[in-house]
Amino acid sequence: MTKYALVVLMLFLTFFAVSQEIPIKSYNTAKLESPVQIDGLLNDEAWEQVEWGSDFTQIRPDQGESPAQKTAFKILYDEKNLYVAIRAFDTEPEKIVKRMSRRDGFEGDWVEINIDSYHDKRTAFSFTASVTGVKSDEYVSNNGNNWDSNWDPIWYLKTSIDDKGWIAEFRIPLSQLRFADKEEHVWGLQINRRFFREEERSSWQFIPPDKPGWVYLFGELRGLKGIKPQKQLEVQPYILAKAETFEKEEGNPFADGSSSDVNVGIDAKVGITSDITLDVTINPDFGQVEADPSQVNLSAFQLFFREQRPFFIEGNNILDFRVTRSEAGGPYGNDNLFYSRRIGRRPSYQPGSLQDTIYVNQPRNTSILGAAKVTGKNKNGFSWGILEAVTQRQFATIDSLGVRSKEAVEPFTNYFVGRAQQDLNGGETVFGAMFTATNRNLRDDHLNFLHRNAYSAGVDLLHNFAERKYYVSFRGVYSNVNGSEEAISDTQLSSERFYQRPDNNHQEYDSTLTSLTGTGATLNFGKNSGNLVFQTGATYRSPGFETNDLGFLVQSDYITQYTWAGYRFLNPFSVFRSLRVNLNQWNSWDFGGVKTFTAFNTNFHSQFKNFWRLSMGSNRELEIISNADLRGGPSIKYPGSTNWWIWAQTDERKKFVVSYNQWFWWGDGSFGTGRGSNMNIRFQPTNALRVSFRPSFSSSSNALQYVTTFEGDSGDDYILANVNNTRYSASFRVNYNFTPNLSLQYWGQPFIARVEYDSFKKVTNPSSDSYSDRFHQYSGDQITFTDIYEIDENMDGSIDQTLDNPDFNFMQFRSNMVLRWEYIPGSTLFVVWTQDRTGSSGYDAENDFSHLYTDLFDVKPRNIFLLKYTYRFIK
């Protein structure tokens, strides 16, 4: 009995032991008395005004130990700037790794300063200098759990190498920071160094890696007196010249083989007060943005693509409201009240052209007339963000025998997003709220399938306790959409909910509704400190929850419970530099109480002392019930499945690095199989040139893939088939830096997919416990193929249904080449070439993979050439 009591006591102490206090360092700065020339040499007398800060400590691999090389720093200031000097000592300066990259590349040796100028212990501004003079910068939020590299402030940097190591000298304008208006300041401060050849990280203020955050344990910068917040004013107009070439289509007046255009616009950043910043874009153009990777989607659900447009990604963490934040992962991870790609999306309506003499010029995207963001945070820990965007009423031009007309394809639309958060107790408690609105001016009857208004709202709470070792978090969300009966009917019948399912006993389809309301919530409890970490929680989306007008939602009508636990070995031992082992489990039900999903997962991630990495994992899913796969038909039950994956990578410090991933999937009872692999080969022959090649392959079969729905004599017939889905792709990327501010980047990706169907079957009893009773497989006498499939179910010589051959090939090649020159800080010249080759065809004996690669490059390309010039005026 005593032994068991001792075990319980030890477990209790492990979970609730009080953390050891970490001594907080401070550095005293001074006001500049004589000029400093930013040249990376540190030969100005002004630097003698202050002492060196030193005594850095390893963060990894050997936390708490002395670093292999010493680091020291000095900080000065004046009314307009903060000046930072960092001396990175190196006893073998000839071995310093001088790799170059584009901005925010973080390559080679670097040093970094993190500044919590709000001193809220949750947010910071990070400025990183590589030894080659490449700048990287990030806005740090959520106590170090979010590092936004899309933040691009204007600051100045010079570096040099000497016989003691290397030097970085910074000038950071105070206008790029945010701080309160008071006579004397104390800011949070951290200085970091990456010693590349040993892959060692060290910091001035030691923060153990097992701590539940970063910013809240910063050291302090003292001695800042008499500085005033700077009102930032930056105006950046642009002019863009664009030319396109594409395949000429005989008789089509809109496809004559070429087009050209000149466009102008303006971006601005205005410091309204010391706490509030306004970002504005008028007539924006994002032609320099890389294209989305190619995809083939056979599911019932929409795909998620990340945002890449600069205006929307800079500071996007402020307006982020993910409904579920789960360490266990899951299909709901992208659900968000705000998905900025809805703004400027493809037009929703496409005019028909049923006659050969009618041609349509359809816009590829909706034009954004203007957008504005207002963000701020005050000294009391209250932060907020507001975004307002307007897209114009978009028209397609229709030509019929030379007679032109216009038809609206997207209405004039206003988008609004508002977010607010309040920090309490030094960030230990944070609560907030979110509101979004989409309002459309639906003056055209044929656009009444769209929602006239769509609103969503959310509240969130995060509370850390026991010295931030544990936390509890809650998020609750609400949605309301309004529109015509057609619009709300479409919403009820959409793939996110499928109210019309014949076995949907908990939610009825109502064709007379003109609004729909739903809710969702997530509750988590977890431990994020120490070697043992975990999270357990639950999340739900009610059937009527809908946010896809301005947010992102994969599916509604579910309640999911999940648990994740991991054990971290943070210090080197045996052959490992680090090791993490994780366990996960999930259970899910629909709102009718039907259990739809149960799964378990285990995985580990390791790095060896030779700097190679190895990860491996396996997932086991029990029987799954899908309410969506029959596209409005009854639920269908799938057998369980198992997958296994492995990933390995060589030493990433080397100039030649290879990583490889292999996965396998097996469905129970031969229901399906899958396998795939991808490799990433990266070669850096010089410090300025990096080449990477990433080929990938996947092949899978699924015996119960949905094909189509027929209207039968006694109701709808749902047709399934075995699908063989094979995909090849390869991503090729080249980066060359002429200087830290002048770079050339190329990306290209060929993508080829072949999809073949066989073994057609009709759904009979999709929820049967017996797999074979869930469908009837057509025999060779019941289904025949010539140019189309003909189904004679009763074998009476009369054709009951016909089916077009669903087999297809899809080919696509996308590439993007960008010459980027930041000729002065904040002002950039872009020269861009983008190419797209897209083709598809039905499958036949002469059109398999042996021909597809050649066929892909026979497709006529669409080329876009553009020259974009920006100039930033700063006050």
PDB file of N, CA and C in Angstrom, residues 85-152:
ATOM      1  N   ALA A  85      24.283  46.656 -31.661  1.00  0.00           N
ATOM      2  CA  ALA A  85      25.522  46.047 -32.147  1.00  0.00           C
ATOM      3  C   ALA A  85      25.657  44.673 -31.521  1.00  0.00           C
ATOM      4  N   ILE A  86      25.866  43.657 -32.341  1.00  0.00           N
ATOM      5  CA  ILE A  86      26.053  42.303 -31.832  1.00  0.00           C
ATOM      6  C   ILE A  86      27.382  41.769 -32.357  1.00  0.00           C
ATOM      7  N   ARG A  87      28.222  41.350 -31.438  1.00  0.00           N
ATOM      8  CA  ARG A  87      29.514  40.748 -31.766  1.00  0.00           C
ATOM      9  C   ARG A  87      29.382  39.236 -31.567  1.00  0.00           C
ATOM     10  N   ALA A  88      29.464  38.485 -32.673  1.00  0.00           N
ATOM     11  CA  ALA A  88      29.394  37.022 -32.639  1.00  0.00           C
ATOM     12  C   ALA A  88      30.821  36.481 -32.748  1.00  0.00           C
ATOM     13  N   PHE A  89      31.402  36.161 -31.615  1.00  0.00           N
ATOM     14  CA  PHE A  89      32.774  35.663 -31.613  1.00  0.00           C
ATOM     15  C   PHE A  89      32.839  34.292 -32.273  1.00  0.00           C
ATOM     16  N   ASP A  90      33.962  34.049 -32.942  1.00  0.00           N
ATOM     17  CA  ASP A  90      34.191  32.741 -33.564  1.00  0.00           C
ATOM     18  C   ASP A  90      35.689  32.511 -33.639  1.00  0.00           C
ATOM     19  N   THR A  91      36.149  31.467 -32.987  1.00  0.00           N
ATOM     20  CA  THR A  91      37.581  31.167 -32.959  1.00  0.00           C
ATOM     21  C   THR A  91      38.086  30.631 -34.290  1.00  0.00           C
ATOM     22  N   GLU A  92      37.176  30.269 -35.180  1.00  0.00           N
ATOM     23  CA  GLU A  92      37.539  29.809 -36.528  1.00  0.00           C
ATOM     24  C   GLU A  92      36.695  30.586 -37.547  1.00  0.00           C
ATOM     25  N   PRO A  93      36.985  31.873 -37.712  1.00  0.00           N
ATOM     26  CA  PRO A  93      36.124  32.694 -38.571  1.00  0.00           C
ATOM     27  C   PRO A  93      36.076  32.217 -40.014  1.00  0.00           C
ATOM     28  N   GLU A  94      37.082  31.489 -40.460  1.00  0.00           N
ATOM     29  CA  GLU A  94      37.065  30.984 -41.829  1.00  0.00           C
ATOM     30  C   GLU A  94      35.975  29.931 -42.041  1.00  0.00           C
ATOM     31  N   LYS A  95      35.431  29.394 -40.952  1.00  0.00           N
ATOM     32  CA  LYS A  95      34.385  28.367 -41.055  1.00  0.00           C
ATOM     33  C   LYS A  95      32.975  28.940 -40.887  1.00  0.00           C
ATOM     34  N   ILE A  96      32.866  30.241 -40.717  1.00  0.00           N
ATOM     35  CA  ILE A  96      31.537  30.853 -40.612  1.00  0.00           C
ATOM     36  C   ILE A  96      30.738  30.536 -41.876  1.00  0.00           C
ATOM     37  N   VAL A  97      29.492  30.109 -41.696  1.00  0.00           N
ATOM     38  CA  VAL A  97      28.658  29.692 -42.831  1.00  0.00           C
ATOM     39  C   VAL A  97      27.933  30.920 -43.374  1.00  0.00           C
ATOM     40  N   LYS A  98      28.314  31.331 -44.582  1.00  0.00           N
ATOM     41  CA  LYS A  98      27.860  32.602 -45.170  1.00  0.00           C
ATOM     42  C   LYS A  98      26.818  32.360 -46.259  1.00  0.00           C
ATOM     43  N   ARG A  99      25.767  31.646 -45.943  1.00  0.00           N
ATOM     44  CA  ARG A  99      24.735  31.377 -46.934  1.00  0.00           C
ATOM     45  C   ARG A  99      23.820  32.594 -47.099  1.00  0.00           C
ATOM     46  N   MET A 100      23.364  32.774 -48.333  1.00  0.00           N
ATOM     47  CA  MET A 100      22.452  33.871 -48.639  1.00  0.00           C
ATOM     48  C   MET A 100      21.065  33.311 -48.960  1.00  0.00           C
ATOM     49  N   SER A 101      20.081  34.174 -48.881  1.00  0.00           N
ATOM     50  CA  SER A 101      18.709  33.810 -49.213  1.00  0.00           C
ATOM     51  C   SER A 101      17.932  35.079 -49.471  1.00  0.00           C
ATOM     52  N   ARG A 102      16.683  34.926 -49.879  1.00  0.00           N
ATOM     53  CA  ARG A 102      15.796  36.070 -49.912  1.00  0.00           C
ATOM     54  C   ARG A 102      15.453  36.479 -48.492  1.00  0.00           C
ATOM     55  N   ARG A 103      14.842  37.634 -48.349  1.00  0.00           N
ATOM     56  CA  ARG A 103      14.427  38.108 -47.031  1.00  0.00           C
ATOM     57  C   ARG A 103      13.598  37.033 -46.329  1.00  0.00           C
ATOM     58  N   ASP A 104      13.795  36.913 -45.039  1.00  0.00           N
ATOM     59  CA  ASP A 104      13.118  35.928 -44.193  1.00  0.00           C
ATOM     60  C   ASP A 104      13.550  34.499 -44.517  1.00  0.00           C
ATOM     61  N   GLY A 105      14.790  34.340 -44.989  1.00  0.00           N
ATOM     62  CA  GLY A 105      15.279  32.999 -45.300  1.00  0.00           C
ATOM     63  C   GLY A 105      15.925  32.299 -44.123  1.00  0.00           C
ATOM     64  N   PHE A 106      16.522  33.042 -43.171  1.00  0.00           N
ATOM     65  CA  PHE A 106      17.135  32.492 -41.965  1.00  0.00           C
ATOM     66  C   PHE A 106      18.198  31.436 -42.281  1.00  0.00           C
ATOM     67  N   GLU A 107      19.038  31.702 -43.264  1.00  0.00           N
ATOM     68  CA  GLU A 107      20.061  30.740 -43.668  1.00  0.00           C
ATOM     69  C   GLU A 107      21.406  31.082 -43.030  1.00  0.00           C
ATOM     70  N   GLY A 108      22.214  30.040 -42.789  1.00  0.00           N
ATOM     71  CA  GLY A 108      23.563  30.224 -42.283  1.00  0.00           C
ATOM     72  C   GLY A 108      23.592  30.752 -40.862  1.00  0.00           C
ATOM     73  N   ASP A 109      24.738  31.354 -40.483  1.00  0.00           N
ATOM     74  CA  ASP A 109      24.874  31.959 -39.154  1.00  0.00           C
ATOM     75  C   ASP A 109      24.039  33.229 -39.075  1.00  0.00           C
ATOM     76  N   TRP A 110      23.357  33.407 -37.949  1.00  0.00           N
ATOM     77  CA  TRP A 110      22.604  34.643 -37.755  1.00  0.00           C
ATOM     78  C   TRP A 110      22.519  35.016 -36.282  1.00  0.00           C
ATOM     79  N   VAL A 111      22.207  36.295 -36.051  1.00  0.00           N
ATOM     80  CA  VAL A 111      21.918  36.810 -34.710  1.00  0.00           C
ATOM     81  C   VAL A 111      20.587  37.542 -34.778  1.00  0.00           C
ATOM     82  N   GLU A 112      19.970  37.750 -33.602  1.00  0.00           N
ATOM     83  CA  GLU A 112      18.593  38.240 -33.612  1.00  0.00           C
ATOM     84  C   GLU A 112      18.304  38.997 -32.325  1.00  0.00           C
ATOM     85  N   ILE A 113      17.506  40.041 -32.459  1.00  0.00           N
ATOM     86  CA  ILE A 113      16.992  40.757 -31.296  1.00  0.00           C
ATOM     87  C   ILE A 113      15.476  40.684 -31.294  1.00  0.00           C
ATOM     88  N   ASN A 114      14.890  40.319 -30.144  1.00  0.00           N
ATOM     89  CA  ASN A 114      13.443  40.319 -29.926  1.00  0.00           C
ATOM     90  C   ASN A 114      13.111  41.430 -28.951  1.00  0.00           C
ATOM     91  N   ILE A 115      12.152  42.285 -29.299  1.00  0.00           N
ATOM     92  CA  ILE A 115      11.816  43.450 -28.483  1.00  0.00           C
ATOM     93  C   ILE A 115      10.335  43.418 -28.140  1.00  0.00           C
ATOM     94  N   ASP A 116      10.037  43.287 -26.876  1.00  0.00           N
ATOM     95  CA  ASP A 116       8.658  43.394 -26.393  1.00  0.00           C
ATOM     96  C   ASP A 116       8.436  44.832 -25.950  1.00  0.00           C
ATOM     97  N   SER A 117       8.208  45.729 -26.914  1.00  0.00           N
ATOM     98  CA  SER A 117       8.097  47.154 -26.599  1.00  0.00           C
ATOM     99  C   SER A 117       6.777  47.500 -25.918  1.00  0.00           C
ATOM    100  N   TYR A 118       5.747  46.689 -26.094  1.00  0.00           N
ATOM    101  CA  TYR A 118       4.533  46.871 -25.310  1.00  0.00           C
ATOM    102  C   TYR A 118       4.746  46.471 -23.848  1.00  0.00           C
ATOM    103  N   HIS A 119       5.726  45.573 -23.641  1.00  0.00           N
ATOM    104  CA  HIS A 119       5.990  44.932 -22.352  1.00  0.00           C
ATOM    105  C   HIS A 119       4.728  44.264 -21.813  1.00  0.00           C
ATOM    106  N   ASP A 120       4.003  43.611 -22.755  1.00  0.00           N
ATOM    107  CA  ASP A 120       2.791  42.896 -22.368  1.00  0.00           C
ATOM    108  C   ASP A 120       3.051  41.423 -22.111  1.00  0.00           C
ATOM    109  N   LYS A 121       4.293  40.983 -22.356  1.00  0.00           N
ATOM    110  CA  LYS A 121       4.732  39.607 -22.127  1.00  0.00           C
ATOM    111  C   LYS A 121       3.976  38.602 -22.995  1.00  0.00           C
ATOM    112  N   ARG A 122       3.454  39.088 -24.147  1.00  0.00           N
ATOM    113  CA  ARG A 122       2.781  38.205 -25.117  1.00  0.00           C
ATOM    114  C   ARG A 122       3.232  38.452 -26.547  1.00  0.00           C
ATOM    115  N   THR A 123       3.644  39.697 -26.859  1.00  0.00           N
ATOM    116  CA  THR A 123       3.989  40.038 -28.242  1.00  0.00           C
ATOM    117  C   THR A 123       5.385  40.644 -28.296  1.00  0.00           C
ATOM    118  N   ALA A 124       6.006  40.547 -29.468  1.00  0.00           N
ATOM    119  CA  ALA A 124       7.349  41.102 -29.638  1.00  0.00           C
ATOM    120  C   ALA A 124       7.603  41.349 -31.112  1.00  0.00           C
ATOM    121  N   PHE A 125       8.607  42.170 -31.380  1.00  0.00           N
ATOM    122  CA  PHE A 125       9.084  42.430 -32.732  1.00  0.00           C
ATOM    123  C   PHE A 125      10.476  41.811 -32.849  1.00  0.00           C
ATOM    124  N   SER A 126      10.686  41.021 -33.890  1.00  0.00           N
ATOM    125  CA  SER A 126      11.939  40.287 -34.036  1.00  0.00           C
ATOM    126  C   SER A 126      12.680  40.753 -35.284  1.00  0.00           C
ATOM    127  N   PHE A 127      13.984  41.027 -35.127  1.00  0.00           N
ATOM    128  CA  PHE A 127      14.842  41.471 -36.221  1.00  0.00           C
ATOM    129  C   PHE A 127      16.057  40.535 -36.265  1.00  0.00           C
ATOM    130  N   THR A 128      16.260  39.881 -37.411  1.00  0.00           N
ATOM    131  CA  THR A 128      17.307  38.881 -37.546  1.00  0.00           C
ATOM    132  C   THR A 128      18.290  39.305 -38.628  1.00  0.00           C
ATOM    133  N   ALA A 129      19.589  39.156 -38.345  1.00  0.00           N
ATOM    134  CA  ALA A 129      20.650  39.514 -39.296  1.00  0.00           C
ATOM    135  C   ALA A 129      21.488  38.284 -39.586  1.00  0.00           C
ATOM    136  N   SER A 130      21.543  37.884 -40.851  1.00  0.00           N
ATOM    137  CA  SER A 130      22.466  36.810 -41.213  1.00  0.00           C
ATOM    138  C   SER A 130      23.847  37.401 -41.427  1.00  0.00           C
ATOM    139  N   VAL A 131      24.852  36.553 -41.408  1.00  0.00           N
ATOM    140  CA  VAL A 131      26.218  37.038 -41.544  1.00  0.00           C
ATOM    141  C   VAL A 131      26.447  37.682 -42.906  1.00  0.00           C
ATOM    142  N   THR A 132      25.631  37.310 -43.906  1.00  0.00           N
ATOM    143  CA  THR A 132      25.770  37.884 -45.245  1.00  0.00           C
ATOM    144  C   THR A 132      24.973  39.173 -45.411  1.00  0.00           C
ATOM    145  N   GLY A 133      24.294  39.618 -44.358  1.00  0.00           N
ATOM    146  CA  GLY A 133      23.534  40.858 -44.436  1.00  0.00           C
ATOM    147  C   GLY A 133      22.105  40.690 -44.883  1.00  0.00           C
ATOM    148  N   VAL A 134      21.590  39.462 -44.933  1.00  0.00           N
ATOM    149  CA  VAL A 134      20.186  39.240 -45.281  1.00  0.00           C
ATOM    150  C   VAL A 134      19.327  39.514 -44.050  1.00  0.00           C
ATOM    151  N   LYS A 135      18.275  40.304 -44.239  1.00  0.00           N
ATOM    152  CA  LYS A 135      17.386  40.653 -43.147  1.00  0.00           C
ATOM    153  C   LYS A 135      16.207  39.686 -43.070  1.00  0.00           C
ATOM    154  N   SER A 136      15.824  39.362 -41.847  1.00  0.00           N
ATOM    155  CA  SER A 136      14.590  38.625 -41.582  1.00  0.00           C
ATOM    156  C   SER A 136      13.894  39.321 -40.434  1.00  0.00           C
ATOM    157  N   ASP A 137      12.580  39.320 -40.452  1.00  0.00           N
ATOM    158  CA  ASP A 137      11.830  40.009 -39.416  1.00  0.00           C
ATOM    159  C   ASP A 137      10.493  39.313 -39.212  1.00  0.00           C
ATOM    160  N   GLU A 138      10.048  39.314 -37.972  1.00  0.00           N
ATOM    161  CA  GLU A 138       8.817  38.620 -37.628  1.00  0.00           C
ATOM    162  C   GLU A 138       8.080  39.380 -36.537  1.00  0.00           C
ATOM    163  N   TYR A 139       6.757  39.326 -36.622  1.00  0.00           N
ATOM    164  CA  TYR A 139       5.931  39.807 -35.520  1.00  0.00           C
ATOM    165  C   TYR A 139       5.551  38.599 -34.674  1.00  0.00           C
ATOM    166  N   VAL A 140       5.898  38.646 -33.403  1.00  0.00           N
ATOM    167  CA  VAL A 140       5.707  37.512 -32.504  1.00  0.00           C
ATOM    168  C   VAL A 140       4.455  37.761 -31.666  1.00  0.00           C
ATOM    169  N   SER A 141       3.568  36.788 -31.622  1.00  0.00           N
ATOM    170  CA  SER A 141       2.346  36.924 -30.838  1.00  0.00           C
ATOM    171  C   SER A 141       2.070  35.620 -30.103  1.00  0.00           C
ATOM    172  N   ASN A 142       1.012  35.651 -29.296  1.00  0.00           N
ATOM    173  CA  ASN A 142       0.588  34.471 -28.539  1.00  0.00           C
ATOM    174  C   ASN A 142       1.738  33.886 -27.721  1.00  0.00           C
ATOM    175  N   ASN A 143       2.526  34.786 -27.092  1.00  0.00           N
ATOM    176  CA  ASN A 143       3.607  34.387 -26.191  1.00  0.00           C
ATOM    177  C   ASN A 143       4.644  33.511 -26.884  1.00  0.00           C
ATOM    178  N   GLY A 144       4.882  33.785 -28.165  1.00  0.00           N
ATOM    179  CA  GLY A 144       5.910  33.058 -28.894  1.00  0.00           C
ATOM    180  C   GLY A 144       5.411  31.853 -29.652  1.00  0.00           C
ATOM    181  N   ASN A 145       4.120  31.589 -29.633  1.00  0.00           N
ATOM    182  CA  ASN A 145       3.567  30.457 -30.382  1.00  0.00           C
ATOM    183  C   ASN A 145       3.237  30.813 -31.817  1.00  0.00           C
ATOM    184  N   ASN A 146       3.338  32.091 -32.170  1.00  0.00           N
ATOM    185  CA  ASN A 146       3.066  32.518 -33.540  1.00  0.00           C
ATOM    186  C   ASN A 146       4.131  33.516 -33.965  1.00  0.00           C
ATOM    187  N   TRP A 147       4.896  33.176 -34.999  1.00  0.00           N
ATOM    188  CA  TRP A 147       5.945  34.046 -35.549  1.00  0.00           C
ATOM    189  C   TRP A 147       5.559  34.366 -36.992  1.00  0.00           C
ATOM    190  N   ASP A 148       5.164  35.609 -37.246  1.00  0.00           N
ATOM    191  CA  ASP A 148       4.647  36.020 -38.551  1.00  0.00           C
ATOM    192  C   ASP A 148       5.768  36.681 -39.352  1.00  0.00           C
ATOM    193  N   SER A 149       6.341  35.931 -40.294  1.00  0.00           N
ATOM    194  CA  SER A 149       7.441  36.459 -41.107  1.00  0.00           C
ATOM    195  C   SER A 149       6.952  37.331 -42.249  1.00  0.00           C
ATOM    196  N   ASN A 150       5.636  37.498 -42.397  1.00  0.00           N
ATOM    197  CA  ASN A 150       5.100  38.376 -43.440  1.00  0.00           C
ATOM    198  C   ASN A 150       5.177  39.846 -43.047  1.00  0.00           C
ATOM    199  N   TRP A 151       5.470  40.122 -41.807  1.00  0.00           N
ATOM    200  CA  TRP A 151       5.679  41.501 -41.355  1.00  0.00           C
ATOM    201  C   TRP A 151       7.029  41.977 -41.880  1.00  0.00           C
ATOM    202  N   ASP A 152       7.029  43.051 -42.663  1.00  0.00           N
ATOM    203  CA  ASP A 152       8.247  43.553 -43.296  1.00  0.00           C
ATOM    204  C   ASP A 152       8.460  45.030 -42.953  1.00  0.00           C
TER     205      ASP A 152
END
